[in-house]
Tab-separated table of C-alpha atoms in Angstrom:
chain	number	residue	atom	x	y	z
C	1	MET	CA	121.214	145.570	105.723
C	2	SER	CA	121.896	141.906	104.802
C	3	LEU	CA	118.682	140.025	102.814
C	4	ASP	CA	118.492	137.337	105.906
C	5	LYS	CA	118.505	140.455	108.337
C	6	PHE	CA	115.710	141.753	106.236
C	7	LYS	CA	113.671	138.593	106.051
C	8	ILE	CA	114.007	138.581	109.476
C	9	ALA	CA	112.787	141.899	110.692
C	10	MET	CA	109.979	141.835	108.185
C	11	GLN	CA	108.772	138.539	110.547
C	12	TYR	CA	108.910	140.723	113.481
C	13	ALA	CA	106.960	143.621	112.005
C	14	MET	CA	104.166	141.442	110.132
C	15	PRO	CA	100.624	140.732	111.768
C	16	LYS	CA	101.752	137.679	111.824
C	17	HIS	CA	97.926	136.058	113.049
C	18	LEU	CA	96.431	138.189	110.853
C	19	VAL	CA	97.943	136.707	107.823
C	20	SER	CA	97.904	133.502	108.797
C	21	ARG	CA	94.499	133.869	109.591
C	22	ILE	CA	93.747	135.185	105.378
C	23	VAL	CA	95.959	132.695	104.205
C	24	GLY	CA	93.707	130.076	106.184
C	25	LYS	CA	90.528	131.007	104.533
C	26	LEU	CA	91.838	130.820	100.871
C	27	ALA	CA	93.235	127.674	101.346
C	28	ALA	CA	90.617	125.969	102.857
C	29	ALA	CA	87.909	127.946	99.664
C	30	GLU	CA	87.107	125.252	96.786
C	31	ALA	CA	88.231	127.611	93.776
C	32	GLY	CA	88.124	125.083	91.077
C	33	VAL	CA	90.256	126.360	88.361
C	34	VAL	CA	91.794	128.916	90.772
C	35	THR	CA	92.940	126.093	93.397
C	36	THR	CA	94.051	123.891	90.649
C	37	SER	CA	96.414	126.658	89.280
C	38	LEU	CA	97.621	127.100	92.279
C	39	ILE	CA	98.285	123.631	93.462
C	40	LYS	CA	100.244	123.360	89.638
C	41	ALA	CA	101.716	126.254	90.297
C	42	PHE	CA	103.357	124.982	94.150
C	43	ILE	CA	104.364	121.518	92.784
C	44	LYS	CA	106.373	122.877	90.511
C	45	GLN	CA	107.658	125.673	92.812
C	46	TYR	CA	108.906	123.282	95.489
C	47	GLN	CA	109.561	120.237	92.746
C	48	ILE	CA	106.892	117.843	94.905
C	49	ASP	CA	106.917	114.337	93.961
C	50	MET	CA	103.602	113.675	92.821
C	51	SER	CA	104.100	110.110	92.566
C	52	GLU	CA	104.284	109.412	96.299
C	53	ALA	CA	100.788	110.500	96.448
C	54	GLU	CA	97.379	108.564	96.556
C	55	TYR	CA	96.353	110.729	94.166
C	56	GLU	CA	98.541	111.968	91.555
C	57	ASN	CA	96.153	114.330	89.868
C	58	PRO	CA	96.144	118.251	91.204
C	59	LYS	CA	92.303	118.215	90.067
C	60	HIS	CA	91.433	115.553	92.490
C	61	TYR	CA	92.450	117.912	95.433
C	62	LYS	CA	89.237	120.798	95.896
C	63	SER	CA	91.140	122.844	98.226
C	64	PHE	CA	94.670	123.228	98.963
C	65	ASN	CA	94.284	122.250	102.606
C	66	ALA	CA	93.406	118.909	101.097
C	67	PHE	CA	96.311	118.465	98.739
C	68	PHE	CA	98.834	120.060	101.321
C	69	THR	CA	97.683	117.266	103.506
C	70	ARG	CA	97.612	114.618	101.175
C	71	PRO	CA	97.738	110.669	101.863
C	72	LEU	CA	100.783	108.925	100.499
C	73	LYS	CA	99.995	105.676	98.367
C	74	PRO	CA	99.044	102.557	100.665
C	75	GLY	CA	102.460	100.675	102.107
C	76	LEU	CA	104.971	103.383	100.733
C	77	ARG	CA	106.576	104.027	103.971
C	78	THR	CA	107.344	101.149	105.603
C	79	ILE	CA	107.288	100.934	109.857
C	80	ALA	CA	110.226	99.721	111.453
C	81	GLN	CA	108.146	96.792	113.506
C	82	ASP	CA	110.951	95.814	115.805
C	83	PRO	CA	109.760	96.481	119.168
C	84	SER	CA	113.171	97.873	120.626
C	85	ILE	CA	113.107	100.407	118.099
C	86	ILE	CA	111.218	104.096	118.240
C	87	ALA	CA	110.219	104.934	114.307
C	88	HIS	CA	110.652	108.732	112.702
C	89	PRO	CA	107.253	110.232	112.766
C	90	VAL	CA	107.463	112.494	109.580
C	91	ASP	CA	108.594	113.560	106.465
C	92	GLY	CA	111.435	115.925	107.276
C	93	LYS	CA	114.907	116.557	108.563
C	94	ILE	CA	116.475	117.030	111.555
C	95	SER	CA	116.847	120.441	112.527
C	96	GLN	CA	118.426	119.266	116.140
C	97	LEU	CA	118.463	116.568	118.863
C	98	GLY	CA	120.221	115.507	122.027
C	99	ASP	CA	120.077	115.822	125.856
C	100	ILE	CA	117.912	118.414	128.152
C	101	LEU	CA	120.551	119.952	130.140
C	102	ASP	CA	118.967	122.225	132.767
C	103	ASP	CA	115.665	121.972	131.424
C	104	ARG	CA	117.303	123.552	128.389
C	105	LEU	CA	116.799	122.035	124.606
C	106	ILE	CA	118.937	123.190	121.614
C	107	GLN	CA	117.464	125.388	119.230
C	108	ALA	CA	120.334	126.112	117.151
C	109	LYS	CA	123.867	127.481	117.176
C	110	GLY	CA	123.735	130.231	120.193
C	111	HIS	CA	120.098	129.579	120.868
C	112	ASP	CA	118.503	127.095	123.406
C	113	PHE	CA	115.240	127.263	124.865
C	114	SER	CA	112.629	125.616	128.262
C	115	LEU	CA	111.290	122.768	128.277
C	116	GLN	CA	108.963	123.890	130.632
C	117	THR	CA	108.125	126.459	128.556
C	118	LEU	CA	107.946	124.377	125.827
C	119	LEU	CA	105.333	122.231	127.073
C	120	GLY	CA	103.206	125.089	128.661
C	121	GLY	CA	104.892	126.193	131.792
C	122	ASP	CA	103.663	123.629	134.160
C	123	ASP	CA	106.664	121.727	136.116
C	124	VAL	CA	104.583	118.976	136.587
C	125	VAL	CA	104.191	118.438	133.270
C	126	ALA	CA	107.613	119.064	132.556
C	127	MET	CA	109.830	117.008	134.911
C	128	PRO	CA	109.393	113.345	133.716
C	129	PHE	CA	111.298	114.890	131.053
C	130	GLN	CA	114.379	116.485	132.560
C	131	GLY	CA	117.338	115.118	131.995
C	132	GLY	CA	116.155	113.150	128.971
C	133	LYS	CA	116.131	112.957	124.923
C	134	PHE	CA	114.708	115.685	122.495
C	135	ALA	CA	114.677	115.640	118.750
C	136	THR	CA	113.120	118.789	116.278
C	137	ILE	CA	112.175	117.510	113.194
C	138	TYR	CA	111.340	120.359	110.444
C	139	LEU	CA	108.791	119.577	107.832
C	140	ALA	CA	109.551	121.692	104.442
C	141	PRO	CA	106.874	122.799	102.329
C	142	LYS	CA	107.281	119.911	99.929
C	143	ASP	CA	107.208	117.359	102.645
C	144	TYR	CA	104.124	115.068	103.392
C	145	HIS	CA	102.169	117.031	106.144
C	146	ARG	CA	100.848	114.194	108.283
C	147	ILE	CA	102.080	113.303	111.681
C	148	HIS	CA	102.172	109.404	112.657
C	149	MET	CA	103.103	107.537	116.141
C	150	PRO	CA	106.802	106.740	116.631
C	151	ILE	CA	105.844	104.338	119.283
C	152	ASP	CA	102.675	102.275	120.619
C	153	GLY	CA	100.723	105.137	123.027
C	154	THR	CA	98.094	106.080	124.951
C	155	LEU	CA	97.051	109.782	125.450
C	156	THR	CA	96.969	111.032	128.348
C	157	LYS	CA	96.965	115.008	128.369
C	158	MET	CA	96.694	117.657	125.396
C	159	ILE	CA	97.993	121.168	126.018
C	160	TYR	CA	97.384	123.945	123.533
C	161	VAL	CA	99.896	126.560	124.074
C	162	PRO	CA	99.110	130.185	122.432
C	163	GLY	CA	102.204	132.485	120.901
C	164	ASP	CA	103.713	133.979	118.231
C	165	LEU	CA	103.629	132.748	114.289
C	166	PHE	CA	107.317	132.952	113.414
C	167	SER	CA	108.027	131.057	110.264
C	168	VAL	CA	110.067	127.477	112.030
C	169	ASN	CA	112.288	127.485	108.908
C	170	PRO	CA	116.003	127.102	109.214
C	171	LEU	CA	116.861	131.254	109.121
C	172	THR	CA	114.277	131.950	111.802
C	173	ALA	CA	115.585	129.042	113.952
C	174	GLN	CA	118.904	130.339	113.858
C	175	ASN	CA	117.706	134.182	114.533
C	176	VAL	CA	114.504	134.026	116.584
C	177	PRO	CA	115.407	133.350	120.421
C	178	ASN	CA	113.197	131.215	121.709
C	179	LEU	CA	111.787	130.259	118.372
C	180	PHE	CA	109.717	126.812	119.409
C	181	ALA	CA	109.184	128.032	123.063
C	182	ARG	CA	107.218	131.274	121.620
C	183	ASN	CA	105.123	129.963	118.851
C	184	GLU	CA	101.571	129.039	119.233
C	185	ARG	CA	101.887	124.660	119.574
C	186	VAL	CA	99.579	122.034	120.471
C	187	VAL	CA	101.574	119.049	123.135
C	188	ALA	CA	100.407	115.207	123.194
C	189	ILE	CA	101.433	113.658	125.826
C	190	PHE	CA	101.738	109.881	125.788
C	191	ASP	CA	101.766	106.989	128.245
C	192	THR	CA	104.250	104.500	126.401
C	193	GLU	CA	106.263	101.620	127.160
C	194	ILE	CA	109.495	103.810	127.852
C	195	GLY	CA	107.458	106.318	130.149
C	196	PRO	CA	105.842	109.828	128.729
C	197	MET	CA	106.673	110.937	125.743
C	198	ALA	CA	105.749	114.257	124.284
C	199	MET	CA	104.919	115.459	120.726
C	200	VAL	CA	104.810	119.113	120.356
C	201	LEU	CA	103.510	120.423	117.119
C	202	VAL	CA	104.542	123.712	116.250
C	203	GLY	CA	102.719	126.262	114.716
C	204	ALA	CA	103.839	128.986	112.194
C	205	THR	CA	103.542	131.596	109.522
C	206	ILE	CA	100.406	130.862	107.509
C	207	VAL	CA	99.749	127.228	109.045
C	208	ALA	CA	96.199	127.467	108.857
C	209	SER	CA	95.355	124.730	111.571
C	210	ILE	CA	96.591	121.809	113.565
C	211	GLU	CA	95.183	119.022	114.149
C	212	THR	CA	94.997	115.826	115.996
C	213	VAL	CA	93.063	112.462	115.394
C	214	TRP	CA	91.053	112.714	118.575
C	215	ALA	CA	90.201	116.119	118.580
C	216	GLY	CA	90.001	117.680	115.056
C	217	THR	CA	91.237	121.440	114.914
C	218	VAL	CA	92.501	122.706	117.719
C	219	THR	CA	91.811	126.203	117.973
C	220	PRO	CA	90.448	127.692	121.409
C	221	PRO	CA	89.488	130.883	121.758
C	222	ALA	CA	92.194	133.969	120.917
C	223	GLY	CA	94.006	134.679	124.196
C	224	LYS	CA	96.970	133.936	126.157
C	225	ARG	CA	95.319	131.708	128.056
C	226	VAL	CA	96.507	128.091	128.550
C	227	PHE	CA	94.218	125.158	127.231
C	228	THR	CA	94.499	121.451	129.141
C	229	TRP	CA	92.931	118.813	128.318
C	230	ASP	CA	92.983	115.754	130.531
C	231	TYR	CA	92.647	111.910	128.823
C	232	PRO	CA	90.695	109.003	130.622
C	233	ILE	CA	93.017	105.472	130.636
C	234	SER	CA	90.764	103.201	131.575
C	235	LYS	CA	90.328	100.492	129.310
C	236	ALA	CA	87.104	101.592	128.074
C	237	GLU	CA	87.555	105.234	127.374
C	238	LYS	CA	91.219	105.485	126.552
C	239	ILE	CA	92.659	106.760	123.225
C	240	THR	CA	95.530	104.373	122.227
C	241	LEU	CA	97.595	104.602	118.715
C	242	LYS	CA	99.629	101.788	117.446
C	243	LYS	CA	103.144	103.046	116.031
C	244	GLY	CA	102.782	103.818	112.687
C	245	GLU	CA	99.234	105.462	113.121
C	246	GLU	CA	98.351	108.551	112.126
C	247	MET	CA	98.114	111.074	115.284
C	248	GLY	CA	97.608	114.837	113.471
C	249	ARG	CA	98.659	116.882	110.808
C	250	PHE	CA	99.465	120.569	109.618
C	251	LYS	CA	97.887	122.758	107.340
C	252	LEU	CA	100.920	124.248	105.786
C	253	GLY	CA	104.221	123.521	106.988
C	254	SER	CA	105.647	123.515	110.537
C	255	THR	CA	108.086	121.759	113.379
C	256	VAL	CA	107.506	118.443	115.720
C	257	ILE	CA	109.301	118.118	118.439
C	258	LEU	CA	109.957	114.894	120.586
C	259	VAL	CA	110.804	114.596	124.306
C	260	TRP	CA	111.122	111.303	126.671
C	261	PRO	CA	112.920	110.465	129.468
C	262	GLN	CA	116.400	109.874	130.729
C	263	ASN	CA	117.818	106.547	130.292
C	264	VAL	CA	115.285	105.073	128.360
C	265	ALA	CA	116.287	105.669	124.846
C	266	GLU	CA	119.301	106.494	122.746
C	267	PHE	CA	119.008	107.883	118.708
C	268	LEU	CA	121.054	105.929	116.680
C	269	ALA	CA	124.110	107.013	115.005
C	270	THR	CA	123.186	107.820	111.991
C	271	GLU	CA	120.597	110.383	113.130
C	272	VAL	CA	122.354	113.885	113.288
C	273	PRO	CA	121.150	117.401	112.471
C	274	GLY	CA	120.669	117.682	109.112
C	275	THR	CA	119.330	113.829	108.060
C	276	VAL	CA	116.247	113.790	105.920
C	277	THR	CA	113.981	111.652	107.694
C	278	ARG	CA	111.194	109.250	106.470
C	279	LEU	CA	108.151	107.730	107.678
C	280	GLY	CA	108.503	104.741	109.864
C	281	GLN	CA	112.244	104.370	109.073
C	282	PRO	CA	114.507	103.792	112.812
C	283	PHE	CA	115.188	106.594	114.491
C	284	ALA	CA	115.934	105.426	117.960
C	285	THR	CA	116.848	102.310	120.234
C	286	ILE	CA	114.591	101.871	123.809
C	287	THR	CA	117.766	100.558	126.549
C	288	GLU	CA	116.913	98.494	129.257
C	289	LYS	CA	113.537	97.812	127.850
C	290	GLU	CA	112.699	95.189	130.589
C	291	GLU	CA	113.859	97.268	133.503
C	292	THR	CA	112.300	100.581	132.333
C	293	THR	CA	108.920	98.983	132.255
C	294	GLU	CA	109.567	97.237	135.816
C	295	ALA	CA	110.028	100.627	137.102
C	296	ASN	CA	107.167	102.290	135.262
C	297	ALA	CA	104.874	99.535	137.095
C	298	GLU	CA	106.440	100.145	140.231
């Protein structure tokens, strides 16, 4: 058995939820010198550039989670201000992107998965995105792990989908079928100037938790039930986030998937699988903006 096959086999055999819960407790612990030593070892192992962090000294962070979700220096990432531009939501690397064809999204060579399943299984939720565009961005351990808005949006729905906790690294994406539609995930649906947009935050092995700025840590009771929250869009109560504002974060690394309808935005030619992404940089251009806005109003 090759080393890669062994790594995949071990993931199937590992009690992933139990391991993730244990690691989550350790990551949340404030253990003084032990925590600082762990953070220093992690920085060295993954060659993390702490000069980008608002607080460069590892001793500043009381827990590993605080370090892992560390903020960047203010103004370090420039958010594309052009209203016709959709910005990158994270620091990471593009895994796949392209068209959604017959409810299918590309995962890796030889693997695809269902849009409807990804979004929680409801065909009404998935319908507006059929035939649209998707992008999958992988956040490595060294990356900044806060997720920001690629465009202005008003929250309309959040869906928690229980599932497995396989790793989401490139090796696993190439070898585990339906990876992103089988792992635990949080789906946020926003109303935007290009119509609905979905941001899917995919959990992974030892990801201690997924958080959003409006709900905090999303941890429904254990089980197989899908949970859905609808949000008011009335002026007084609506949750609106501007392009570049933080919308969530991962405690340990994972993947973000963006989805939007057809004929509303096109990826820039420079954006291809393997492209390194930086928060706020141009990702896609809005097409036929005036016609799209009028169509949504009707």
